[in-house]
Coordinates of C-alpha atoms in Angstrom, one line a residue:
X211 CA 3.7 -2.7 -9.2
X212 CA 4.1 -4.8 -12.3
X213 CA 3.6 -8.6 -12.6
X214 CA 5.0 -10.8 -9.9
X215 CA 3.8 -8.7 -7.0
X216 CA 2.2 -10.8 -4.2
X217 CA 1.0 -9.8 -0.8
X218 CA 3.4 -11.1 1.8
X219 CA 3.2 -12.0 5.4
X220 CA 4.3 -9.5 8.1
X221 CA 6.8 -12.1 9.5
X222 CA 8.8 -12.3 6.3
X223 CA 12.4 -11.3 6.0
X224 CA 12.6 -7.9 4.3
X225 CA 15.2 -7.6 1.5
X226 CA 14.7 -3.9 1.0
X227 CA 13.6 -2.4 4.3
X228 CA 11.1 0.4 3.4
X229 CA 9.9 2.3 0.4
X230 CA 7.8 5.3 1.4
X231 CA 5.2 6.5 -1.1
X232 CA 3.0 9.7 -0.7
X233 CA -0.2 10.1 -2.7
X234 CA -1.1 13.8 -3.2
X235 CA -3.8 15.4 -5.2
X236 CA -7.0 17.5 -5.1
X237 CA -9.7 16.5 -2.7
X238 CA -12.3 13.9 -3.8
X239 CA -10.2 12.4 -6.6
X240 CA -9.7 8.9 -5.1
X241 CA -6.4 8.8 -3.3
X242 CA -7.8 6.9 -0.4
X243 CA -9.6 4.5 -2.7
X244 CA -6.4 3.8 -4.6
X245 CA -4.7 3.0 -1.2
X246 CA -7.6 0.8 -0.1
X247 CA -7.5 -1.2 -3.4
X248 CA -3.8 -1.7 -3.3
X249 CA -3.3 -2.4 0.4
X250 CA -6.5 -4.2 1.3
X251 CA -8.0 -5.1 -2.0
X252 CA -11.1 -3.1 -1.1
X253 CA -13.1 -0.5 -2.9
X254 CA -16.2 1.4 -1.8
X255 CA -18.4 3.7 -3.8
X256 CA -19.8 5.1 -0.6
X257 CA -16.6 6.3 1.1
X258 CA -16.5 9.6 2.9
X259 CA -13.8 12.3 2.7
X260 CA -10.6 11.6 4.6
X261 CA -10.2 14.3 7.2
X262 CA -6.7 13.5 8.5
X263 CA -4.0 11.3 7.1
X264 CA -4.5 7.7 6.0
X265 CA -1.5 5.4 6.3
X266 CA -0.9 1.7 5.3
X267 CA 2.1 -0.6 5.6
X268 CA 2.3 -3.8 3.6
X269 CA 4.9 -6.3 2.5
X270 CA 5.1 -7.4 -1.1
X271 CA 7.1 -10.0 -3.0
X272 CA 8.5 -8.6 -6.2
X273 CA 10.9 -10.6 -8.3
X274 CA 11.5 -13.0 -5.3
X275 CA 12.5 -10.1 -3.0
X276 CA 10.4 -9.0 0.0
X277 CA 9.7 -5.3 0.0
X278 CA 8.0 -3.3 2.8
X279 CA 6.0 -0.3 1.5
X280 CA 4.6 2.6 3.7
X281 CA 2.0 4.4 1.7

């Protein structure tokens, strides 16, 4: 998400209710690490393979609009 994206607080009014994003790709290419960096600002070189499904919900402020993303 380009400039102007900020992490919002979960009690914010949502201007656009939900955007759903699915990351797909071969195993061991970094899908979970991309999600961790974006949703929690974390990164680990020692992560293990995701066996099931990983899911994050976060609220962003983009161009003064609150947007909820399910990734």
